[in-house]
XYZ file of C-alpha atoms in Angstrom:
113
model
C 125.822 102.915 101.264
C 125.120 101.305 97.566
C 123.597 97.650 97.535
C 125.221 95.426 95.131
C 122.384 95.094 92.997
C 122.474 95.999 89.399
C 119.490 96.155 86.663
C 120.420 95.440 83.062
C 118.633 97.294 80.644
C 117.415 95.219 77.750
C 119.582 95.841 74.534
C 121.466 98.897 75.925
C 124.161 96.807 77.876
C 124.009 99.285 80.559
C 123.931 98.425 83.947
C 122.759 100.689 86.601
C 123.448 100.571 90.472
C 120.152 100.569 93.087
C 121.106 102.514 96.244
C 119.422 100.899 99.686
C 117.498 104.235 99.547
C 116.144 103.725 96.297
C 115.291 100.058 97.386
C 113.586 101.397 100.636
C 111.440 103.662 98.362
C 110.678 100.514 96.260
C 109.532 98.641 98.914
C 107.414 101.050 100.665
C 105.703 101.862 97.396
C 104.870 98.403 96.874
C 103.647 98.201 100.876
C 101.898 101.034 99.490
C 99.536 99.074 96.792
C 99.732 95.906 98.473
C 99.344 96.281 102.106
C 97.914 92.898 102.866
C 100.711 91.158 101.532
C 102.664 89.118 104.132
C 105.717 87.929 101.670
C 106.360 91.756 100.824
C 106.433 92.586 104.680
C 108.645 89.741 105.025
C 111.073 90.737 102.264
C 110.749 94.404 103.653
C 111.896 93.367 107.098
C 114.831 90.965 105.519
C 115.807 94.111 104.031
C 115.464 96.390 106.874
C 117.088 94.042 109.703
C 120.718 94.855 109.238
C 120.363 98.592 108.960
C 117.092 99.319 111.000
C 115.912 96.949 113.489
C 112.975 98.933 115.076
C 111.477 99.279 111.636
C 112.505 95.904 110.946
C 110.335 94.388 113.889
C 107.457 96.158 113.133
C 107.741 94.302 109.269
C 107.961 90.951 111.058
C 105.081 91.591 113.331
C 102.729 92.830 110.652
C 104.181 89.511 108.206
C 103.108 87.377 111.269
C 99.822 88.965 111.766
C 99.005 88.554 108.236
C 100.241 85.324 107.777
C 99.906 83.136 110.907
C 101.839 80.284 110.092
C 104.895 81.695 108.956
C 107.539 80.401 111.666
C 110.401 82.764 110.129
C 107.783 86.034 110.964
C 106.928 85.054 113.931
C 110.496 83.824 115.322
C 112.123 86.751 114.274
C 109.711 88.829 115.619
C 110.245 87.687 119.004
C 114.166 87.997 118.623
C 113.553 91.951 117.887
C 111.108 91.998 120.425
C 114.030 91.125 122.718
C 116.595 92.820 121.166
C 114.609 96.336 120.642
C 112.544 96.583 123.365
C 113.803 93.825 126.138
C 110.440 92.516 125.934
C 111.420 88.846 127.394
C 107.915 87.616 127.880
C 106.579 88.662 124.851
C 110.125 87.411 122.842
C 109.585 83.854 124.699
C 106.073 83.843 123.468
C 106.966 84.231 120.085
C 109.172 81.569 120.091
C 106.606 79.254 121.690
C 104.547 80.001 118.708
C 107.087 79.630 116.127
C 107.912 75.992 117.781
C 103.895 75.491 117.554
C 103.929 76.669 113.725
C 107.145 74.379 112.750
C 109.357 72.902 115.382
C 112.106 72.510 113.028
C 112.736 75.915 111.827
C 115.985 76.238 113.319
C 116.388 80.010 113.822
C 113.593 79.469 116.764
C 116.259 77.570 118.878
C 119.164 79.734 118.210
C 117.340 83.092 118.991
C 116.012 81.040 122.360
C 119.591 80.373 123.335
């Protein structure tokens, strides 16, 4: 699969396509360099969610641990705890925590439904 992402080389007028595998590799290299970046884990989780929910779950959980004030990471971790592992109680706890962080974050309520 090819991701619709192109990079323009300065002055060359040439675009190159970056594959999903190349993007994955670049994320992993960045995470190796910045393992404590909650935003990087969150970005990687968003990238993974459509293709690999178990790996996305790990990244959302890591992002939520690194940034305990991230309603997004916490809510998505809960949603994937339910979808991937059928952990109803853990998912509910994540949703309750996400509501406590930001009661207006809409995805929490969507996932709870």
